[in-house]
PDB file of C-alpha atoms in Angstrom:
ATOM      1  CA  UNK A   1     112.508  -9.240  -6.333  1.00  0.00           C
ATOM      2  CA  UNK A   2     113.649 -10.412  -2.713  1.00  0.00           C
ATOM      3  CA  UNK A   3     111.292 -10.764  -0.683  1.00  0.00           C
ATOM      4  CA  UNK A   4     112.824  -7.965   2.258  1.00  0.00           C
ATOM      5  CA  UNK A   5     112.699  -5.130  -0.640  1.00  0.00           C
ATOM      6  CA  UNK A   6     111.953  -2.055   0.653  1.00  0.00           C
ATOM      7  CA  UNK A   7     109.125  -0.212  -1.552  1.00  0.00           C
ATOM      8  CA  UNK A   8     108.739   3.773  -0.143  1.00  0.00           C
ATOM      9  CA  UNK A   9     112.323   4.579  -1.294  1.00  0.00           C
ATOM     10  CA  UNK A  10     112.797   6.831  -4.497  1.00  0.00           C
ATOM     11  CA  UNK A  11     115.403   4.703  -5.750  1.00  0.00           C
ATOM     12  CA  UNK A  12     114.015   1.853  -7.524  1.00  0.00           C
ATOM     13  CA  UNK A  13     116.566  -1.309  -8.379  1.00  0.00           C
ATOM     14  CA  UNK A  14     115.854  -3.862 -11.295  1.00  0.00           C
ATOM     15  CA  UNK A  15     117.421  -5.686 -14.158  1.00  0.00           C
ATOM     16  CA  UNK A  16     119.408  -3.926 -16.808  1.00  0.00           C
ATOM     17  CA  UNK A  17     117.438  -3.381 -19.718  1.00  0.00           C
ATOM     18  CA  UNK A  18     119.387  -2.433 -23.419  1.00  0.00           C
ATOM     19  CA  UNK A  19     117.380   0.735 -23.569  1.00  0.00           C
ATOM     20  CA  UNK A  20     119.587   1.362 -20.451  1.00  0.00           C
ATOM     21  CA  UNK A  21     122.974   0.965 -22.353  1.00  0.00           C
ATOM     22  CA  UNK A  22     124.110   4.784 -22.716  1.00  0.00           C
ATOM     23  CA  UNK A  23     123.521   5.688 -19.059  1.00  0.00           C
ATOM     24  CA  UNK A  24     125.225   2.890 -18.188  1.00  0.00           C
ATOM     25  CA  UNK A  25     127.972   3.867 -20.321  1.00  0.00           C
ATOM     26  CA  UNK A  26     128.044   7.497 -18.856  1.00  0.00           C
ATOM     27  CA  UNK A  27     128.658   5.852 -15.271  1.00  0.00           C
ATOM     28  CA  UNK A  28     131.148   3.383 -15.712  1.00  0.00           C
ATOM     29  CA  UNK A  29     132.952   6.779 -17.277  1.00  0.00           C
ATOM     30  CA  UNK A  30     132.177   8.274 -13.985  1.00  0.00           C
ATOM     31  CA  UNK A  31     133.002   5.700 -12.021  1.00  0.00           C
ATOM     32  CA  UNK A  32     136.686   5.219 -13.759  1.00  0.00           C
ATOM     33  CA  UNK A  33     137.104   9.578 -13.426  1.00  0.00           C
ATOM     34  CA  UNK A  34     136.325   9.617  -9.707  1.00  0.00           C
ATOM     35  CA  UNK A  35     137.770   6.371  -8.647  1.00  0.00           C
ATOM     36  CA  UNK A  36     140.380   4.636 -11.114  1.00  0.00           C
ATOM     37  CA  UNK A  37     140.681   1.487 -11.489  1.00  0.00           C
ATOM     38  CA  UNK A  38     142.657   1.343 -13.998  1.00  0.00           C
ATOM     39  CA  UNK A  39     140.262  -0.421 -16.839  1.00  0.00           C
ATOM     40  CA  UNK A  40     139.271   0.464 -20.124  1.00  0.00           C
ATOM     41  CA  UNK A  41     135.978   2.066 -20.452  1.00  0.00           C
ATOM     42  CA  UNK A  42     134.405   2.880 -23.849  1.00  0.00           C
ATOM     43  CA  UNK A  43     130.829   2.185 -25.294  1.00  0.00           C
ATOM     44  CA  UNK A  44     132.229  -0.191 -27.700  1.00  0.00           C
ATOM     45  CA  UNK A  45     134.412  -2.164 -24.294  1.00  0.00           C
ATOM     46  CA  UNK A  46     131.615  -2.054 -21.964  1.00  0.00           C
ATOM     47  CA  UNK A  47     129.135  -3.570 -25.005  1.00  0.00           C
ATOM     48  CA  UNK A  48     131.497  -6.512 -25.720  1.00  0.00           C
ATOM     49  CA  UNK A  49     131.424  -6.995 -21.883  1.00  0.00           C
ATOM     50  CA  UNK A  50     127.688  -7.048 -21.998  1.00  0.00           C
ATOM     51  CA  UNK A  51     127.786  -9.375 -25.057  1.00  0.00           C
ATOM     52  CA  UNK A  52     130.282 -12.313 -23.224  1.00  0.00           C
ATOM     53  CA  UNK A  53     129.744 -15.930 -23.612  1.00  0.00           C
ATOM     54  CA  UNK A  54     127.559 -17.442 -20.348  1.00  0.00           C
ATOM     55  CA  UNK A  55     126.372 -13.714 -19.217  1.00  0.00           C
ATOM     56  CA  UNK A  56     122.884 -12.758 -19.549  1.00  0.00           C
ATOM     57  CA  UNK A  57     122.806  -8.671 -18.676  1.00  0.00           C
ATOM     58  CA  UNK A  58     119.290  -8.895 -18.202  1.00  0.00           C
ATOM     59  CA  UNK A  59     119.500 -11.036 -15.547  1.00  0.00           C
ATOM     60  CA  UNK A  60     123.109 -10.620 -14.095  1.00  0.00           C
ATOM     61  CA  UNK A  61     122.994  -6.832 -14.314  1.00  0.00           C
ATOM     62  CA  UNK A  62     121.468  -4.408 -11.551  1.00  0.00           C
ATOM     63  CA  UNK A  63     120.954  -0.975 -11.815  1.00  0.00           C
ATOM     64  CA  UNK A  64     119.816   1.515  -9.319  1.00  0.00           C
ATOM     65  CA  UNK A  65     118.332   4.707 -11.103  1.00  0.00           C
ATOM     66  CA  UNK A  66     116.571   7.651  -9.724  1.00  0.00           C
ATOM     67  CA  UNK A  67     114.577   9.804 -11.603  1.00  0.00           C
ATOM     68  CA  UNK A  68     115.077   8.618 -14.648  1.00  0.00           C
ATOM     69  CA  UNK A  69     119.289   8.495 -13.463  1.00  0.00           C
ATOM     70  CA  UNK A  70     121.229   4.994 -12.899  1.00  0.00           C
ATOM     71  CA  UNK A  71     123.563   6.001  -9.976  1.00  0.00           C
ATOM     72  CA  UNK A  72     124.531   2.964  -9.218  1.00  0.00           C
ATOM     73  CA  UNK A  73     125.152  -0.949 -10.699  1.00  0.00           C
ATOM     74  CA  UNK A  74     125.617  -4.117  -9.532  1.00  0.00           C
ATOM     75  CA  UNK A  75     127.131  -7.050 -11.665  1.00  0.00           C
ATOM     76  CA  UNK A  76     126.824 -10.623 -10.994  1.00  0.00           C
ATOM     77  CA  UNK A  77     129.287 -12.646 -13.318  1.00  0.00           C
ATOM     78  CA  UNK A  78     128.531 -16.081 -13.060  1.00  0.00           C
ATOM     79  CA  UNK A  79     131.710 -18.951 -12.681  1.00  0.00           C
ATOM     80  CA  UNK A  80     129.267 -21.875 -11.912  1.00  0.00           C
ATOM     81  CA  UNK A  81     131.879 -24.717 -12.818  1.00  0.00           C
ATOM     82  CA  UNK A  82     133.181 -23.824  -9.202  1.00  0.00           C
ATOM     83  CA  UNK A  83     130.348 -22.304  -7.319  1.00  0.00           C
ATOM     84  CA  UNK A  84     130.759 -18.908  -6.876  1.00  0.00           C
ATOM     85  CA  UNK A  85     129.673 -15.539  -8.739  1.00  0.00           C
ATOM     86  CA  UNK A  86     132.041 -12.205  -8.825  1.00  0.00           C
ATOM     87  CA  UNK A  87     129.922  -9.654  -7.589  1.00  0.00           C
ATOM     88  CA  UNK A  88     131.180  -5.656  -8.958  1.00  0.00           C
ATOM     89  CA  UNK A  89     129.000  -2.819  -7.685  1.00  0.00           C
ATOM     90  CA  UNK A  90     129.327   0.845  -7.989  1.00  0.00           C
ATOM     91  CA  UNK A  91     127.359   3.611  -6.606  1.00  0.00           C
ATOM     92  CA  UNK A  92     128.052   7.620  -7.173  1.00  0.00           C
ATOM     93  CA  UNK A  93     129.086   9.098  -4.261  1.00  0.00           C
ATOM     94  CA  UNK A  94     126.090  11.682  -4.431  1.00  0.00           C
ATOM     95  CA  UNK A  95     123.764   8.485  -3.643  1.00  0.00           C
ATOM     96  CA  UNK A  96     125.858   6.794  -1.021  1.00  0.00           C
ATOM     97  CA  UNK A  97     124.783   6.168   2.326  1.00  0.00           C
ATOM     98  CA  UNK A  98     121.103   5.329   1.345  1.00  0.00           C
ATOM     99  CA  UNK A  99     121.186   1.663   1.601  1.00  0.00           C
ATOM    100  CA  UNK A 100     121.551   1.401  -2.059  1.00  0.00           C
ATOM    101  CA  UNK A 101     124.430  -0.945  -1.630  1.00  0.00           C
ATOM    102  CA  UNK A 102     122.775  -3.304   0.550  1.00  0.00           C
ATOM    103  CA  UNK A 103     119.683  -3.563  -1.675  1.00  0.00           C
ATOM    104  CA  UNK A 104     121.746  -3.831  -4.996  1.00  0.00           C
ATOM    105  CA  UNK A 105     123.451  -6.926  -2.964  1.00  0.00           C
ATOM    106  CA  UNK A 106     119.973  -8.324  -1.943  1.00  0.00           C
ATOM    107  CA  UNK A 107     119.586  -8.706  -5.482  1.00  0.00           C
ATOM    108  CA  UNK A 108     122.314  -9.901  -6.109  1.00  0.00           C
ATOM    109  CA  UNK A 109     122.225 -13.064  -4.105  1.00  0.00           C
ATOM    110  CA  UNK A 110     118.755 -13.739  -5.112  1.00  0.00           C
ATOM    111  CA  UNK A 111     120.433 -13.962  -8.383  1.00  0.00           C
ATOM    112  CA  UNK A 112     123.181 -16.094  -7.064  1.00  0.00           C
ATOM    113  CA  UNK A 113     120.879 -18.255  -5.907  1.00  0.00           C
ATOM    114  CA  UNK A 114     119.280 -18.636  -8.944  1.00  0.00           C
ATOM    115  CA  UNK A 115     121.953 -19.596 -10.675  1.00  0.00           C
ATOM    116  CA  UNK A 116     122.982 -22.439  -8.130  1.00  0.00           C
ATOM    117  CA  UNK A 117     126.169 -20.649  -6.871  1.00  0.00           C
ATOM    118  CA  UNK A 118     127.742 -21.175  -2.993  1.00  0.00           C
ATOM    119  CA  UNK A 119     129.935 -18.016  -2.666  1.00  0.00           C
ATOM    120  CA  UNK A 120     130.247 -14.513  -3.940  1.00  0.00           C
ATOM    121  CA  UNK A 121     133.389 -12.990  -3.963  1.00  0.00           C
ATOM    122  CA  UNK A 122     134.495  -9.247  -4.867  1.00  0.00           C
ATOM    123  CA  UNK A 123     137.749  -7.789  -5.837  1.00  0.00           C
ATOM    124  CA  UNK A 124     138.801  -4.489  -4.517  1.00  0.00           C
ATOM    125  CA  UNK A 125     142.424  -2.692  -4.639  1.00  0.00           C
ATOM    126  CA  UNK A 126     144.110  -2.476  -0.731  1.00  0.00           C
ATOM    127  CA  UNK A 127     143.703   1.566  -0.882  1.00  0.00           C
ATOM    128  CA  UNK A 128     139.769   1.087  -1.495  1.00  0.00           C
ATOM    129  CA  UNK A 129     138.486   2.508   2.512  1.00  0.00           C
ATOM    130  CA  UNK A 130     134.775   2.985   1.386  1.00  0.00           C
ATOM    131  CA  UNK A 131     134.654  -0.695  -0.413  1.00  0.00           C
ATOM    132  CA  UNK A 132     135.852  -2.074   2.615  1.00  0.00           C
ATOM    133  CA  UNK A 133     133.781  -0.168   5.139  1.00  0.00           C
ATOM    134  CA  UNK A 134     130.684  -1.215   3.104  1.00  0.00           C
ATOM    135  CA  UNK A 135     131.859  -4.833   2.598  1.00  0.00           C
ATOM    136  CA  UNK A 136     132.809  -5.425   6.021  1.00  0.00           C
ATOM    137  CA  UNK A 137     129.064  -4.113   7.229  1.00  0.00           C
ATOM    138  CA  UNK A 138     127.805  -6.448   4.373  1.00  0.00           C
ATOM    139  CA  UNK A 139     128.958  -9.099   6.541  1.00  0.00           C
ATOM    140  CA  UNK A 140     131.997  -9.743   3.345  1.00  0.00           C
ATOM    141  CA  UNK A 141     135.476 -11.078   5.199  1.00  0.00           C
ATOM    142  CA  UNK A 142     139.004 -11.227   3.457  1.00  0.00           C
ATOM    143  CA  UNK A 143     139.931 -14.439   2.457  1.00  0.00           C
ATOM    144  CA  UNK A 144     142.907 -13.335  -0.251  1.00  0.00           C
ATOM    145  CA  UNK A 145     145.334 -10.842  -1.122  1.00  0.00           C
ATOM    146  CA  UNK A 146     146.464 -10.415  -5.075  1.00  0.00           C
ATOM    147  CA  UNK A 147     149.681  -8.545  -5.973  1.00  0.00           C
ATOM    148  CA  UNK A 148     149.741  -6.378  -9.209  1.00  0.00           C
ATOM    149  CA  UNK A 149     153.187  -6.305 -10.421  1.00  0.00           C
ATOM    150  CA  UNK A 150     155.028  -3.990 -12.417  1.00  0.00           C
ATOM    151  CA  UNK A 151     158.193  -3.699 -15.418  1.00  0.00           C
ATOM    152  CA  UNK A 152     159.994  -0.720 -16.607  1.00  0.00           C
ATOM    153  CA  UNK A 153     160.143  -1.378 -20.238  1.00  0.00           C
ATOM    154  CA  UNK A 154     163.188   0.456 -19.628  1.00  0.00           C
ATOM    155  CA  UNK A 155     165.072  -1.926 -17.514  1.00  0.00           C
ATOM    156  CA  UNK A 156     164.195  -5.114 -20.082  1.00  0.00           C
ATOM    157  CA  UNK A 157     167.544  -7.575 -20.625  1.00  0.00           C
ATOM    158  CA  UNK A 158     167.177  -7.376 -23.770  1.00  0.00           C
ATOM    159  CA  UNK A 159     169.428 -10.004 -24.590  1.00  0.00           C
ATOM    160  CA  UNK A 160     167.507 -12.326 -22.437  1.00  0.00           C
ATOM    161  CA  UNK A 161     164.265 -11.756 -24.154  1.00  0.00           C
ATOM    162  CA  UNK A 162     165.710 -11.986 -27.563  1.00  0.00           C
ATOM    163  CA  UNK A 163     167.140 -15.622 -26.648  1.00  0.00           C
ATOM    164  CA  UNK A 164     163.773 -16.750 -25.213  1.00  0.00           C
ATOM    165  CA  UNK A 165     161.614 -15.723 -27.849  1.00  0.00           C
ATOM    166  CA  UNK A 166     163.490 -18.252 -29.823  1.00  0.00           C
ATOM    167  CA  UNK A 167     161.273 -21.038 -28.071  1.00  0.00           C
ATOM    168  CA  UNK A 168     158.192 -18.722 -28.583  1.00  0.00           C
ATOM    169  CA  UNK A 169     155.234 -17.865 -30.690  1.00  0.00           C
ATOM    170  CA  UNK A 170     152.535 -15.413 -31.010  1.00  0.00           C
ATOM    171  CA  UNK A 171     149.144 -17.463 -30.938  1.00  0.00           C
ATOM    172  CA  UNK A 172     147.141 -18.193 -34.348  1.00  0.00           C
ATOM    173  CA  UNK A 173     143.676 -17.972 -34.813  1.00  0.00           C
ATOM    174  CA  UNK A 174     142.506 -21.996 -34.170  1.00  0.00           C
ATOM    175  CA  UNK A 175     144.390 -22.570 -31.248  1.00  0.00           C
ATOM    176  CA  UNK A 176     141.809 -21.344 -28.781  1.00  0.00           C
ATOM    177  CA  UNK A 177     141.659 -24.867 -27.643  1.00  0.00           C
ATOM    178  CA  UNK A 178     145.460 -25.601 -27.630  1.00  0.00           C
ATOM    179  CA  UNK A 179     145.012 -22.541 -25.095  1.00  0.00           C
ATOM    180  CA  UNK A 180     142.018 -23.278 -22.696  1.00  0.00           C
ATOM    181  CA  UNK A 181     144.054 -27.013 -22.811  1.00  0.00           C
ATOM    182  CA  UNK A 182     147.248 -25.494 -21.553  1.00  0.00           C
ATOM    183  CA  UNK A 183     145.671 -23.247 -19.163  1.00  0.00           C
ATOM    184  CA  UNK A 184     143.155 -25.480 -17.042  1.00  0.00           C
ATOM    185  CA  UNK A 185     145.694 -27.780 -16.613  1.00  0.00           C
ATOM    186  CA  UNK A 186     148.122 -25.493 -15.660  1.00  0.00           C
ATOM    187  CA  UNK A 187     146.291 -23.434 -13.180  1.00  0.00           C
ATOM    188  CA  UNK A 188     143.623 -26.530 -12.290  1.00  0.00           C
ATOM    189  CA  UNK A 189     143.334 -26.678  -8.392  1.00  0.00           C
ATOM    190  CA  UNK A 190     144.694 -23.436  -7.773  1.00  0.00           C
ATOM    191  CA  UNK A 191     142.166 -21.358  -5.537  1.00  0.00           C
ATOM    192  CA  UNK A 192     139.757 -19.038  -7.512  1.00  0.00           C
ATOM    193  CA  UNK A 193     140.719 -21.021 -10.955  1.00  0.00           C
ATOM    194  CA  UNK A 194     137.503 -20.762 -13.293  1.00  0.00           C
ATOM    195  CA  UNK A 195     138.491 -23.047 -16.161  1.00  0.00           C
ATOM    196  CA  UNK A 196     137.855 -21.846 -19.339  1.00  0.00           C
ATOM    197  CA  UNK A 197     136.203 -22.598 -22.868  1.00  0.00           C
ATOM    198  CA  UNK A 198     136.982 -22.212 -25.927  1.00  0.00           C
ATOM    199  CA  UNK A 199     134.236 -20.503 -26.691  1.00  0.00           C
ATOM    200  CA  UNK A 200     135.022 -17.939 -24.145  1.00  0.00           C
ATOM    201  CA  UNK A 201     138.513 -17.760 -24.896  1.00  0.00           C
ATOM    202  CA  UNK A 202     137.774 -16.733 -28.582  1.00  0.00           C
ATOM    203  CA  UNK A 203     135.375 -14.154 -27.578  1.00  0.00           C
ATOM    204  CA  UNK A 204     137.932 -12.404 -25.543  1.00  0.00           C
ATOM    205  CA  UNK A 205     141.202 -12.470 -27.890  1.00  0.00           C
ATOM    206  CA  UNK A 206     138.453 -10.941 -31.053  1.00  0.00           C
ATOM    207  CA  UNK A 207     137.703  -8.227 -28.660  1.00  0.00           C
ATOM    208  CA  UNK A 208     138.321  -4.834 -29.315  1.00  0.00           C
ATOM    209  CA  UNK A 209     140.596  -4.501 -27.413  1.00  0.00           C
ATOM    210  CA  UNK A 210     142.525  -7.786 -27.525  1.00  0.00           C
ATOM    211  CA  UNK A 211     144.670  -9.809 -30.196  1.00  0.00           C
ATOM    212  CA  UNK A 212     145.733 -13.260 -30.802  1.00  0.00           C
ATOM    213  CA  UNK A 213     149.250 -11.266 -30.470  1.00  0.00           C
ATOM    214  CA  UNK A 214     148.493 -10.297 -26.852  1.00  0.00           C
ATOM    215  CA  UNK A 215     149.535 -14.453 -26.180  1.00  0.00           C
ATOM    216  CA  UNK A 216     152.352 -15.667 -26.408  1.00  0.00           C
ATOM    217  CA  UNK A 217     153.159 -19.403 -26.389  1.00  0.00           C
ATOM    218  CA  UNK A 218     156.657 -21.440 -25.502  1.00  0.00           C
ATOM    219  CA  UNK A 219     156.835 -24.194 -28.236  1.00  0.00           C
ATOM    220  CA  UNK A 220     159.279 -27.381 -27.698  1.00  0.00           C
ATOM    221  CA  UNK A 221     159.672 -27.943 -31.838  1.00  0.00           C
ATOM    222  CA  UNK A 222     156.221 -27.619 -32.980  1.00  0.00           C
ATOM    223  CA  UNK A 223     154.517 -28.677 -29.810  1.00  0.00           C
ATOM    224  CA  UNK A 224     152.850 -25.964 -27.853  1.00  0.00           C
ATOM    225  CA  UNK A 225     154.020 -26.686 -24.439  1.00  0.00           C
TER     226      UNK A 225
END
């Protein structure tokens, strides 16, 4: 617990606990109704997310719950081969401007500390006023903008595609690390790169959600290149 905790509050913060798993459930559906982000949120999503390679929920999850109701969350992914954690918090907008924020960070950087890192950042889309009100008093500053970029399926060249996929492949089970090769050299130096594992890498593509189909690799003959 940091050591600046308040006590006389009726919201208490600690460490997710499994027994936790279906309220936590019910507010990331919340969360996703009243403010989209665009993710997909089921039980069976959100349990593989728990359940990822180099995350401990019990330690890298914070909830904030008041009686008997988690309102709020705050999730510290670890990416300790370059310093930093991702920090995602949440809090209903019934329980907002109680400090619940600020107290789900202070436990948040204790846990940063923990684990070593030098920098948290956050992610937030442009339109988000409240996230950046709050991370702004939190002492947060911007330091990059992403785009999110989007194709008509519609307006495809079809021709185009059809000639290019000569040179490509859908990826087979066993080439996870043909893929975490290809990718932390390719993207090695750029800012915010967290290489990846193999390990992870085959978590993520036997997800749910996911496929080996959802990759797609350029071959030169039967090199992956």
């Amino acid at each position: 617990m940091p050591a600046n905790e308040m006590n006389n509050s009726p919201y208490a913060i600690r460490n997710y606990q499994p027994k936790d798993f279906d309220k936590y459930v019910l507010l990331n559906i919340k969360a996703e109704k009243l403010e989209p982000t665009g993710r997909c949120i089921s039980p069976q999503v959100i349990a593989e997310r728990l359940g990822q390679p180099n995350y401990s929920p019990e330690q890298d999850l914070f909830v904030a719950e008041v009686i008997g109701s988690i309102v709020g969350y705050m999730d510290v992914a670890p990416e300790l081969s370059i310093g930093r954690v991702i920090l995602d918090c949440w809090v209903h907008p019934q329980h907002r401007r109680k400090g619940l924020a600020t107290r789900l960070l202070n436990y948040s950087m204790h846990r940063a500390k923990e684990l070593g890192a030098r920098v948290a950042h956050v992610n937030i889309m442009e339109d988000n006023v409240v996230a950046k009100r709050v991370l702004s008093r939190l002492d947060f500053s911007l330091v990059r903008r992403f785009l999110e970029l989007r194709l008509d399926i519609a307006d495809v060249r079809w021709s185009d595609i059809n000639q290019a996929a000569l040179e490509c492949r859908y990826l087979q089970c066993g080439e996870e690390g043909k893929l975490a090769q290809l990718q932390n050299r390719g993207f090695a130096g750029h800012w915010g790169y967290n290489p990846n594992t193999v390990e992870e890498i085959t978590y993520r593509i036997n997800r749910s959600n996911c496929s080996p189909e959802d990759v797609v690799l350029t071959c030169d003959g039967d090199k992956v290149v």
